[in-house]
PDB file of C-alpha atoms in Angstrom:
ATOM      1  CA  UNK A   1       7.339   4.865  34.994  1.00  0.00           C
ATOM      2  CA  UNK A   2      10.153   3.430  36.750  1.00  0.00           C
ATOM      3  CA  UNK A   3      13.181   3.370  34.668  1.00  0.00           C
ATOM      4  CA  UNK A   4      15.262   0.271  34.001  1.00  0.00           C
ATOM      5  CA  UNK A   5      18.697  -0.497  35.622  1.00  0.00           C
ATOM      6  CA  UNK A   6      20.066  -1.166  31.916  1.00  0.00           C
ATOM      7  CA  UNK A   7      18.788  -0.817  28.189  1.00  0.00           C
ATOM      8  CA  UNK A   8      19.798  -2.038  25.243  1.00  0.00           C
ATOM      9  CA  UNK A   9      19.815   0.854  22.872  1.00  0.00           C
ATOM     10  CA  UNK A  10      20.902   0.733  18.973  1.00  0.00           C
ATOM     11  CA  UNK A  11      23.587  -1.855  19.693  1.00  0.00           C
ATOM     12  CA  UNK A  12      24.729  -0.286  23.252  1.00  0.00           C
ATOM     13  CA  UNK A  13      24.213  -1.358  26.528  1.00  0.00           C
ATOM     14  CA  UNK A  14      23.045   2.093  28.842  1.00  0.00           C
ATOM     15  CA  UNK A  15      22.335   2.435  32.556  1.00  0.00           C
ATOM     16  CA  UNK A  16      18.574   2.892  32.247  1.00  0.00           C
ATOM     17  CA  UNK A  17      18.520   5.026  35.309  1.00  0.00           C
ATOM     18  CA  UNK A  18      20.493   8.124  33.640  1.00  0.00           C
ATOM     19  CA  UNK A  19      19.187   7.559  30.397  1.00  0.00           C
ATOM     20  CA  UNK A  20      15.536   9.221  29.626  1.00  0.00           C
ATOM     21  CA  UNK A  21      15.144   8.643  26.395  1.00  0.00           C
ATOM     22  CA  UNK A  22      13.681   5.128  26.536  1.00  0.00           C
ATOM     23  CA  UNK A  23      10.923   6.791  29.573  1.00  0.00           C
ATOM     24  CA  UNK A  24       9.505   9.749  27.522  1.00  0.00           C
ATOM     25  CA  UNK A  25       8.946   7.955  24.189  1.00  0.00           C
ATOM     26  CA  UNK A  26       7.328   4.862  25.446  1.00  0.00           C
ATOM     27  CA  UNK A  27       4.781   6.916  27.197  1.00  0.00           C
ATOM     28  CA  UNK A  28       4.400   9.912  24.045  1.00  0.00           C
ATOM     29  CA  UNK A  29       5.774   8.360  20.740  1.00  0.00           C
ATOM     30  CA  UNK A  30       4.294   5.231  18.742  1.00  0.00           C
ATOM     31  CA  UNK A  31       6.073   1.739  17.795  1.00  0.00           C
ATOM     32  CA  UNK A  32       6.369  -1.315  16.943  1.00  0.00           C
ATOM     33  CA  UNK A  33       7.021  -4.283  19.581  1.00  0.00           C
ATOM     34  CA  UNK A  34       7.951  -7.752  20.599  1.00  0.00           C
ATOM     35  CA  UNK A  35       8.028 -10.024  23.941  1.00  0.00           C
ATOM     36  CA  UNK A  36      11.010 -12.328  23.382  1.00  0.00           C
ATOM     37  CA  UNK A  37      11.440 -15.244  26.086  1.00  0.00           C
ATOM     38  CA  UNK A  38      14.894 -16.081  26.697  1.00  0.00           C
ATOM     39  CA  UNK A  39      16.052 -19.414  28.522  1.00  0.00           C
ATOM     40  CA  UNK A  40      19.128 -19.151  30.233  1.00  0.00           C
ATOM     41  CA  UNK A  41      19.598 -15.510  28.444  1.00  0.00           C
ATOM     42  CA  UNK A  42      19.095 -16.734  24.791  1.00  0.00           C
ATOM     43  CA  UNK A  43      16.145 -15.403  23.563  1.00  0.00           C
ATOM     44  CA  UNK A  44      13.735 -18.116  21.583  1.00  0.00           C
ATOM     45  CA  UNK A  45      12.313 -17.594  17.910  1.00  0.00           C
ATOM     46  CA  UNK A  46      14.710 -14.263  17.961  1.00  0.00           C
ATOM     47  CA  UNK A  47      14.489 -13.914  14.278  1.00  0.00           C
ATOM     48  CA  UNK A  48      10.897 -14.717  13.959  1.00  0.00           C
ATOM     49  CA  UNK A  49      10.086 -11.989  16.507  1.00  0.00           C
ATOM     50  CA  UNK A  50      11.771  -9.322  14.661  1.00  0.00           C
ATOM     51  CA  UNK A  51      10.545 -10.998  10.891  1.00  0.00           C
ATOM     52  CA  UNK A  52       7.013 -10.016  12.386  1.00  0.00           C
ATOM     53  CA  UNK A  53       7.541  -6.927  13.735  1.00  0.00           C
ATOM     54  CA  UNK A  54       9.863  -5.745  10.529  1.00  0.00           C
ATOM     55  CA  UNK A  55       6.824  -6.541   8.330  1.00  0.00           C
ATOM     56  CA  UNK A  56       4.383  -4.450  10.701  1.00  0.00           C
ATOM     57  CA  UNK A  57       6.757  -1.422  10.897  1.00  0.00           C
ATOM     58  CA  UNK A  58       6.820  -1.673   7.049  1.00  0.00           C
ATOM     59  CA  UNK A  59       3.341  -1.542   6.873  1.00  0.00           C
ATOM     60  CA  UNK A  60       2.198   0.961   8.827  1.00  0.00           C
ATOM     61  CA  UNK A  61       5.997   3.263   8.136  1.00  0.00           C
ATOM     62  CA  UNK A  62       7.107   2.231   4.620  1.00  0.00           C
ATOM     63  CA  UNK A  63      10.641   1.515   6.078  1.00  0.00           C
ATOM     64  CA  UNK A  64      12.088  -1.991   6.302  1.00  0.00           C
ATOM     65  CA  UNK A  65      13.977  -2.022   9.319  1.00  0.00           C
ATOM     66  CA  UNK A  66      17.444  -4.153   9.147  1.00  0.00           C
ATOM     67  CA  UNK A  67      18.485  -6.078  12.230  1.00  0.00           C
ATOM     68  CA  UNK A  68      22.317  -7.583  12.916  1.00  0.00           C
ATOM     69  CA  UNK A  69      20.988 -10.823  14.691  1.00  0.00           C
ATOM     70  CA  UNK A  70      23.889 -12.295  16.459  1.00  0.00           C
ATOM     71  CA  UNK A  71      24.622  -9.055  17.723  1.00  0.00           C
ATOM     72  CA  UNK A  72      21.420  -8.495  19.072  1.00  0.00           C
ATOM     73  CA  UNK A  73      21.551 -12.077  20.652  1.00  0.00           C
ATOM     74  CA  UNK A  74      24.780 -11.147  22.425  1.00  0.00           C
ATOM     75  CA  UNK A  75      23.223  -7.677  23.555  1.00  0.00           C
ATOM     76  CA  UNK A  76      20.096  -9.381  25.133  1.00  0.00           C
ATOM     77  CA  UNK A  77      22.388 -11.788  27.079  1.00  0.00           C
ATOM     78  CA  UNK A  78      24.494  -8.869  28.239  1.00  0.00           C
ATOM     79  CA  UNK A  79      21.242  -6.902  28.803  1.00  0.00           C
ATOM     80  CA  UNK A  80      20.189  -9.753  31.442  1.00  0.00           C
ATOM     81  CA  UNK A  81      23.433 -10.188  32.661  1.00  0.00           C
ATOM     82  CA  UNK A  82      23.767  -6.364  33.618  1.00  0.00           C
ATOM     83  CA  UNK A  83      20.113  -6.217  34.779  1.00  0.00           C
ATOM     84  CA  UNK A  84      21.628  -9.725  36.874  1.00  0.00           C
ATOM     85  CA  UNK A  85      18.046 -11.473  35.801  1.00  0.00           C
ATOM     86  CA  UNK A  86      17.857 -15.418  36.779  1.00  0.00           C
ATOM     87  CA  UNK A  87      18.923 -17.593  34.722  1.00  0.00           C
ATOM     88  CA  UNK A  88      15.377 -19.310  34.166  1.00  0.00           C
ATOM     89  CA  UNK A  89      12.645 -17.796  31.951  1.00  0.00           C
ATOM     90  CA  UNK A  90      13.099 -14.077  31.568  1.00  0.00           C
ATOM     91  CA  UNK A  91      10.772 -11.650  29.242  1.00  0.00           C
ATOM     92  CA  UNK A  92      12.621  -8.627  26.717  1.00  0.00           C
ATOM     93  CA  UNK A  93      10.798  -6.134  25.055  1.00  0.00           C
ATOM     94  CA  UNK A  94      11.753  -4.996  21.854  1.00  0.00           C
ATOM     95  CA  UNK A  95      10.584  -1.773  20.354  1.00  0.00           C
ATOM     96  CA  UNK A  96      11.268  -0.217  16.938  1.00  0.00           C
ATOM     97  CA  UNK A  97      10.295   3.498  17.889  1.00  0.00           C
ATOM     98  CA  UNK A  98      10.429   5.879  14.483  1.00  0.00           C
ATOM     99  CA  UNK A  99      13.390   7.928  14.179  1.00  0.00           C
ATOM    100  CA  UNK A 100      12.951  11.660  16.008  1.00  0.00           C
ATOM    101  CA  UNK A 101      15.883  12.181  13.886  1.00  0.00           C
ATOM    102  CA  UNK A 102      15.395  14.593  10.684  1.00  0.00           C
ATOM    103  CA  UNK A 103      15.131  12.654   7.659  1.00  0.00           C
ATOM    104  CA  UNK A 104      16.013   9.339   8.597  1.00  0.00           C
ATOM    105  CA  UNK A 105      13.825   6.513   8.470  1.00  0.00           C
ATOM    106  CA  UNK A 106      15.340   3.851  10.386  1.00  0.00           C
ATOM    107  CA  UNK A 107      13.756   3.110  13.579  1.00  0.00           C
ATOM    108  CA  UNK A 108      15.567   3.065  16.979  1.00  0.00           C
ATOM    109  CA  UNK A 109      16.299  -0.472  18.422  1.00  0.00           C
ATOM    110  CA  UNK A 110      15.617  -0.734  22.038  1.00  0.00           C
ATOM    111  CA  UNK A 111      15.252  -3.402  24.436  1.00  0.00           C
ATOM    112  CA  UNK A 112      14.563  -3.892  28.254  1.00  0.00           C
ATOM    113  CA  UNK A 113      13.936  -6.489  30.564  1.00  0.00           C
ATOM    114  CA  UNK A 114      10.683  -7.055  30.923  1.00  0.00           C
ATOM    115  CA  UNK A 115       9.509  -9.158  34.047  1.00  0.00           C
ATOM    116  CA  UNK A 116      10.833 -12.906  34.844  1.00  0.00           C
ATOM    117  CA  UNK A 117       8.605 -16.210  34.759  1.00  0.00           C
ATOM    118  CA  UNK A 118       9.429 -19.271  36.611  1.00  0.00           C
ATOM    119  CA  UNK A 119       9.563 -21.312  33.345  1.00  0.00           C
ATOM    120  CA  UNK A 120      12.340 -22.675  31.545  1.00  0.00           C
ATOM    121  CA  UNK A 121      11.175 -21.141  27.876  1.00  0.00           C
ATOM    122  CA  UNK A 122       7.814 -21.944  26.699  1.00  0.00           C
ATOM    123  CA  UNK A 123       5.984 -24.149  29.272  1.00  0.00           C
ATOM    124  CA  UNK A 124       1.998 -25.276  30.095  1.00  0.00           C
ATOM    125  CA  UNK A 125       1.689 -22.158  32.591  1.00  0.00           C
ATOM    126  CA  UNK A 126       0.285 -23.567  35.982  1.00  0.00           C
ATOM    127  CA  UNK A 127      -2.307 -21.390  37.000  1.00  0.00           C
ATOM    128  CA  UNK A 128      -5.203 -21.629  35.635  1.00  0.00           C
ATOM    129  CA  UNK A 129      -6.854 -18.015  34.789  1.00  0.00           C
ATOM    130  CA  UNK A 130     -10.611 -16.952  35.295  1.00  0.00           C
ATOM    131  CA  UNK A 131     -11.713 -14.765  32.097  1.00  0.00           C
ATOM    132  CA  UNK A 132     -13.883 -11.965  30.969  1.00  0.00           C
ATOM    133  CA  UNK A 133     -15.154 -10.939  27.577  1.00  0.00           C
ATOM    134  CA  UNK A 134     -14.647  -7.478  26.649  1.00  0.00           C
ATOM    135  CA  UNK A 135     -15.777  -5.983  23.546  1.00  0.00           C
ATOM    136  CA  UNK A 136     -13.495  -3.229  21.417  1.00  0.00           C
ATOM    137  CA  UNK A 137     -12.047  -2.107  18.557  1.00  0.00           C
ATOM    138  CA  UNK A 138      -8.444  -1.177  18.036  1.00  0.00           C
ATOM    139  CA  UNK A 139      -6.944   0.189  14.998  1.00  0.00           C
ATOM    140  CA  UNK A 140      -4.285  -1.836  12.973  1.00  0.00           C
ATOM    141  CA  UNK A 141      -5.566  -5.386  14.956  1.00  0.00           C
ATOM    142  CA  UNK A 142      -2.997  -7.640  14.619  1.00  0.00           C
ATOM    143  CA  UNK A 143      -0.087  -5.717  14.654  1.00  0.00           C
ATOM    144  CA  UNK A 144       2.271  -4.852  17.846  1.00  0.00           C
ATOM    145  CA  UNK A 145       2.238  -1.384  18.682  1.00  0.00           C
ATOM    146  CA  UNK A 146       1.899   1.039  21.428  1.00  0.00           C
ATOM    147  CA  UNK A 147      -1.794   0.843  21.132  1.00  0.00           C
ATOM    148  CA  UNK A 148      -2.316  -2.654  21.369  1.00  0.00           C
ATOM    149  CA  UNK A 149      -0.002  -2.890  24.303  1.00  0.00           C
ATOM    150  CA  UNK A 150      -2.131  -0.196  26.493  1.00  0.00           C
ATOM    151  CA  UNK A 151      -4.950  -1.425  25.916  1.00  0.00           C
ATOM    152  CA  UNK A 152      -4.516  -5.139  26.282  1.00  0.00           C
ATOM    153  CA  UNK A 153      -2.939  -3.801  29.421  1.00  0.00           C
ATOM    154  CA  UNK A 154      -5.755  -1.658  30.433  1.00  0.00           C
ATOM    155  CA  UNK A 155      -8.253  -4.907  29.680  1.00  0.00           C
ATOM    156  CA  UNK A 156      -5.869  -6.816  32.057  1.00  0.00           C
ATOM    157  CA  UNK A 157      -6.383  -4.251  34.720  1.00  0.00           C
ATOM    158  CA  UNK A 158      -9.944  -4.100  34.132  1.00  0.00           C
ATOM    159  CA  UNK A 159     -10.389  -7.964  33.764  1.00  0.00           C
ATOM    160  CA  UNK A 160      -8.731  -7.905  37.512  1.00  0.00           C
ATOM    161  CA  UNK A 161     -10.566  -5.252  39.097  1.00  0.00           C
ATOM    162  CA  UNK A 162     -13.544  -7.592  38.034  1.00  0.00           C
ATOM    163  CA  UNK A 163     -11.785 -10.530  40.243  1.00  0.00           C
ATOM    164  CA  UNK A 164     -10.941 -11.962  36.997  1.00  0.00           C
ATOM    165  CA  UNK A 165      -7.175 -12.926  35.831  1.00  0.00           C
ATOM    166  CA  UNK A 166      -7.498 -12.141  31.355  1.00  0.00           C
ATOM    167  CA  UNK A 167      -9.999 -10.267  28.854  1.00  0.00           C
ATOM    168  CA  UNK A 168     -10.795 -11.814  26.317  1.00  0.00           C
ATOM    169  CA  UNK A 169     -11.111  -9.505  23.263  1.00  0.00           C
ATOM    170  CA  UNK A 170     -14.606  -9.674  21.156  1.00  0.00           C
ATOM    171  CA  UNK A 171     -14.607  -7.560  18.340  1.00  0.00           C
ATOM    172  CA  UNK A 172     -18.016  -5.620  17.684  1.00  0.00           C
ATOM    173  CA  UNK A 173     -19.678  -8.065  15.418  1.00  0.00           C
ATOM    174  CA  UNK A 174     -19.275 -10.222  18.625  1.00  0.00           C
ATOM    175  CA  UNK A 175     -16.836 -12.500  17.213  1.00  0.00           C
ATOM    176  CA  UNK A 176     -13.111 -13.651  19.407  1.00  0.00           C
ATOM    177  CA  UNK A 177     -10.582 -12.342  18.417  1.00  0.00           C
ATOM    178  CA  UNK A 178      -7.658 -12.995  20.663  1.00  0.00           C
ATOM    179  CA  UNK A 179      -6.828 -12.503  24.293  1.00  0.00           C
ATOM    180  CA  UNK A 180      -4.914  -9.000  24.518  1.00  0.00           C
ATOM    181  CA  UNK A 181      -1.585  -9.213  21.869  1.00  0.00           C
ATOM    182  CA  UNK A 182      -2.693 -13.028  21.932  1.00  0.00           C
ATOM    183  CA  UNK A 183      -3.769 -15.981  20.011  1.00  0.00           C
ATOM    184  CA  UNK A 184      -6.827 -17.581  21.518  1.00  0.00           C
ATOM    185  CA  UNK A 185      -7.535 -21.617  20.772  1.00  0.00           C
ATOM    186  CA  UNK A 186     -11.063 -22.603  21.038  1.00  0.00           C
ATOM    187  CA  UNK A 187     -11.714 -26.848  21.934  1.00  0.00           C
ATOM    188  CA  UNK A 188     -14.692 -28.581  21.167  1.00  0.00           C
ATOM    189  CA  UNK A 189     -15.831 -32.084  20.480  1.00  0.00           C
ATOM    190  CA  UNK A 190     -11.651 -32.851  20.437  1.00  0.00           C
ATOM    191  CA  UNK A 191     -11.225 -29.878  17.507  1.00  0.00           C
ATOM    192  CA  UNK A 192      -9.498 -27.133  17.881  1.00  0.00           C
ATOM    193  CA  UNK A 193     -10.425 -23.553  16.130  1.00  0.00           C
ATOM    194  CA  UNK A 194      -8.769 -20.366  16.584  1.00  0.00           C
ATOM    195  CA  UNK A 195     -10.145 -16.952  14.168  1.00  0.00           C
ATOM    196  CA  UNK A 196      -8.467 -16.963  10.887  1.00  0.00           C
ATOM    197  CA  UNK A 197      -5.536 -15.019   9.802  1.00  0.00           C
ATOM    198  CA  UNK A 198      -7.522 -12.547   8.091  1.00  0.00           C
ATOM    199  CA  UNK A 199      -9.292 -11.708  11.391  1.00  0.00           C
ATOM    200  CA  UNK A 200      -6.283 -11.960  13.752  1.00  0.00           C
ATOM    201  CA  UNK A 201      -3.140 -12.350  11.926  1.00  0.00           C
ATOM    202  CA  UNK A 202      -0.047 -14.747  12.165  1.00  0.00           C
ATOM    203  CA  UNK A 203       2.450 -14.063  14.574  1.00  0.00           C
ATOM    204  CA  UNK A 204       5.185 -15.530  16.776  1.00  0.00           C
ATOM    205  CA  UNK A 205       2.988 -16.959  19.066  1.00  0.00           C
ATOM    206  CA  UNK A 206       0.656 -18.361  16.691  1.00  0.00           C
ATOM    207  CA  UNK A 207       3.322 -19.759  14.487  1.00  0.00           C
ATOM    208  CA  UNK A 208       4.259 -21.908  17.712  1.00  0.00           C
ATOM    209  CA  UNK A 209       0.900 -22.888  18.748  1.00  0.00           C
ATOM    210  CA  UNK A 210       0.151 -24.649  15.436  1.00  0.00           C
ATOM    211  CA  UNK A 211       3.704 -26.298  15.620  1.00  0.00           C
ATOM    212  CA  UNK A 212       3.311 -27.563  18.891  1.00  0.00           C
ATOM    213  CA  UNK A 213      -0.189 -28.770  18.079  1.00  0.00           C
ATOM    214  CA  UNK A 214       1.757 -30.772  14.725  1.00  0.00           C
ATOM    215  CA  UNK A 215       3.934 -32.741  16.880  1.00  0.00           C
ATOM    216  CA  UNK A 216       0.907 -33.404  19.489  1.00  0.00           C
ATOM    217  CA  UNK A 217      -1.363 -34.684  16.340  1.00  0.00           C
ATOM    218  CA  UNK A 218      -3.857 -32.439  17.327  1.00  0.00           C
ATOM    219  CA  UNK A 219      -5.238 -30.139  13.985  1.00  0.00           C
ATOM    220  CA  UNK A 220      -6.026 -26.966  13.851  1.00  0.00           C
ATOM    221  CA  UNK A 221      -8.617 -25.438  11.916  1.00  0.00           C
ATOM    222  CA  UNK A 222      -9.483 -21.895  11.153  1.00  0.00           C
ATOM    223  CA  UNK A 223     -12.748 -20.386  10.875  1.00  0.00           C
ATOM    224  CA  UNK A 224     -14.680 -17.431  12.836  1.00  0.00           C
ATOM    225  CA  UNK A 225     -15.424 -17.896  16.388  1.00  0.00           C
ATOM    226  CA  UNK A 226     -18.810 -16.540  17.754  1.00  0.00           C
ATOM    227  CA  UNK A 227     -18.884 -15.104  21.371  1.00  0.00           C
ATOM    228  CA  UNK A 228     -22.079 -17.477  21.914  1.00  0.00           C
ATOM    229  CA  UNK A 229     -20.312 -20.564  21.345  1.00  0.00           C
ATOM    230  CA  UNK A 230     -17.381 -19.931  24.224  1.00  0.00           C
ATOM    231  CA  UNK A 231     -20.074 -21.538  27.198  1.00  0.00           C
ATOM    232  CA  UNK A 232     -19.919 -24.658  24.376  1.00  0.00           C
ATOM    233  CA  UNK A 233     -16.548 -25.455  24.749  1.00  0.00           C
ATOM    234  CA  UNK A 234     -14.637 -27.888  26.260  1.00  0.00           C
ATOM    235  CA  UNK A 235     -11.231 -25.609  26.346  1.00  0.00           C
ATOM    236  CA  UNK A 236     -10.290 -22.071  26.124  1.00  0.00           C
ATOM    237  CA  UNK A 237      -6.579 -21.710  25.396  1.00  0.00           C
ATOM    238  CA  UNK A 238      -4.148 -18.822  24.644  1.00  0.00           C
ATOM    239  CA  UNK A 239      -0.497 -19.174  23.570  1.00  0.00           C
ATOM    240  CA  UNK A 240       1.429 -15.863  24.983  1.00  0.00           C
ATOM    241  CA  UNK A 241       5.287 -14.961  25.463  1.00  0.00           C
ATOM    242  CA  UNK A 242       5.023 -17.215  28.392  1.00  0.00           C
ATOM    243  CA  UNK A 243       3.843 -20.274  26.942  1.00  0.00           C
ATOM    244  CA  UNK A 244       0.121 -22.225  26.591  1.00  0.00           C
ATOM    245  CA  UNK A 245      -2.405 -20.398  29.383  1.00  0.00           C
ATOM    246  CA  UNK A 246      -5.072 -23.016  29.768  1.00  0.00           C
ATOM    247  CA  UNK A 247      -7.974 -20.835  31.034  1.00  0.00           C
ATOM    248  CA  UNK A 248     -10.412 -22.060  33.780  1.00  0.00           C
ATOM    249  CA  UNK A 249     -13.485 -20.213  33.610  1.00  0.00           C
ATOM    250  CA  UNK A 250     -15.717 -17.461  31.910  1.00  0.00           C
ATOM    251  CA  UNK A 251     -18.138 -16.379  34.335  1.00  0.00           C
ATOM    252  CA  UNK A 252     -20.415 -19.482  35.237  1.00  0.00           C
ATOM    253  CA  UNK A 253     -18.538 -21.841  32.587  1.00  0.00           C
ATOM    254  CA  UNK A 254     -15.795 -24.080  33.510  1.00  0.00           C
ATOM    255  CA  UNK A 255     -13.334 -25.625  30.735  1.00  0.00           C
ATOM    256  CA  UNK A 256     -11.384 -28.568  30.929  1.00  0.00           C
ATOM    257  CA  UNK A 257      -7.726 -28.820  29.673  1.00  0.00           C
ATOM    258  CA  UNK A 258      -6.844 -32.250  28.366  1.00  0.00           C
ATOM    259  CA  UNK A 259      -6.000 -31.138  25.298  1.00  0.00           C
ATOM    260  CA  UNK A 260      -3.626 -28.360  26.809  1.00  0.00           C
ATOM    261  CA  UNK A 261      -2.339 -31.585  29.073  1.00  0.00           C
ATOM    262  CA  UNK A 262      -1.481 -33.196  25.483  1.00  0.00           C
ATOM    263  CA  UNK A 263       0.343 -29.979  24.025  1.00  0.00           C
ATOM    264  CA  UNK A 264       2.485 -29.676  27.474  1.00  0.00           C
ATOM    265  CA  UNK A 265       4.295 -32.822  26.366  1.00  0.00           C
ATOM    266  CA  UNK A 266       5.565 -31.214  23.360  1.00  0.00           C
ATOM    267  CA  UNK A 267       6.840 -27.808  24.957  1.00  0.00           C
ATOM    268  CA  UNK A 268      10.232 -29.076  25.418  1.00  0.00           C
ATOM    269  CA  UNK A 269      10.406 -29.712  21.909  1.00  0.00           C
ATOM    270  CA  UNK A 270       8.986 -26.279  20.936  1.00  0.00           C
ATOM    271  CA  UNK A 271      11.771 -23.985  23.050  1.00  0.00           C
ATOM    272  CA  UNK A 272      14.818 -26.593  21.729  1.00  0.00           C
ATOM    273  CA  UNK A 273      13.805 -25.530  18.368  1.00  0.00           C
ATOM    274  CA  UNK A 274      13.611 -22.108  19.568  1.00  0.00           C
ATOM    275  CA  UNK A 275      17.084 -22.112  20.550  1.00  0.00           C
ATOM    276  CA  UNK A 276      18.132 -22.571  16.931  1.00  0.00           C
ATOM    277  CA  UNK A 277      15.989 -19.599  15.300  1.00  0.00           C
TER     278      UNK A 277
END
């Protein structure tokens, strides 16, 4: 694991390359996470991100974690600053790792640069992605933690040693679930379904996908989504930390992406709004 020119560590800004703490635990220790897009180094939906990802680390920690906003604004634009990151579409990682600290139960704040996107916030993502369906099991679905970020990155891998671009993730009663960390949007007949809460539950990314689909007029409805019916449909969509990922193929099937042509007039709207929260 390459370390990071800077981090962002419990309200101080380190040089990532003498600092090992941030290495070891990522790789050994459990946590909680969040991919933040920033535009022009604000980060969008900050306090949403870190609503969601308090209520998972109380959940699975019994700890409430407390987070000085503003400062944590200022200390991601510092972050990218430091790491000098353009001043388009950048990705930051947040993780709430559990104390290693005797009898305290506040988690440690970090944050890193992720990776850059050549977006301007949340945007219709140009390339079009050929998918897979894989089939597993994960335990606490739905919430952000180490294990859901190695394996959705593992199924990546996987999906691209296949000649493939995303997994989607079926669950073993062969019903969608999401696309890695991801909300997945299912089009047919000029509907649009994505799995319930219950199955894969709310979070940042879903929050924005059924705004953006408010100001396009376009409902929403939830139900379960059967692996059969994917060949059905007219578009496969995921909303990620990037933006909407209209998705081209799944082996022999081809979708179209009108109604993802429809939600990319909105986008603007959705990342000005994002500036304010």
């Amino acid at each position: 694991m390459t370390p990071p020119q800077h981090i962002y560590l419990n309200g101080v800004l380190l040089d990532g390359r003498q600092e090992t703490l941030s290495a070891q635990r990522l790789l050994q220790d459990n946590y909680v996470h969040a991919a933040v897009n920033t535009s022009a180094h604000s980060p969008l939906y900050l306090e949403k991100h870190l609503a969601y990802a308090a209520e998972s680390y109380r959940k699975l920690y019994g700890t409430v974690p407390q987070f000085d906003t503003m400062q944590l604004r200022k200390g991601i634009a510092a972050l990218l600053d430091a790491d000098r990151m353009p001043r388009l579409g950048n990705i930051v990682r947040i993780y709430l790792l559990p104390s290693q600290r005797s009898g305290d139960a506040v988690p440690d704040l970090l944050a890193m640069a992720d990776h850059s996107t050549i977006y301007r916030g949340y945007e219709l993502i140009s390339i079009r992605p050929k998918a897979i369906l894989t089939n597993y099991e994960i335990p606490f679905c739905g919430h952000r933690t180490a294990v859901s970020l190695t394996t959705s990155r593992y199924m990546q891998a996987f999906a691209e040693r296949t000649g493939c671009h995303v997994a989607l993730h079926c669950n073993r009663a062969e019903r969608l679930i999401s696309c890695g960390e991801y909300p997945v949007f299912l089009a047919r007949d000029g509907a649009l379904f994505t799995p319930p809460a219950e199955t894969f539950p709310a979070c940042t990314e879903r929050d924005l996908m059924f705004r953006a689909c408010s100001l396009a007029g376009i409902p929403i409805t939830e139900r379960n989504i059967a692996a059969s019916e994917i060949p059905g449909a007219d578009e496969l969509m995921v909303f990620n930390h990037t933006g909407l990922q209209s998705l081209l193929s799944l082996g022999n099937y081809y979708f179209y992406n009108l109604l993802a042509l429809r939600i990319e007039k909105v986008l603007r709207t959705v990342t000005e709004e994002g500036l304010q929260a």
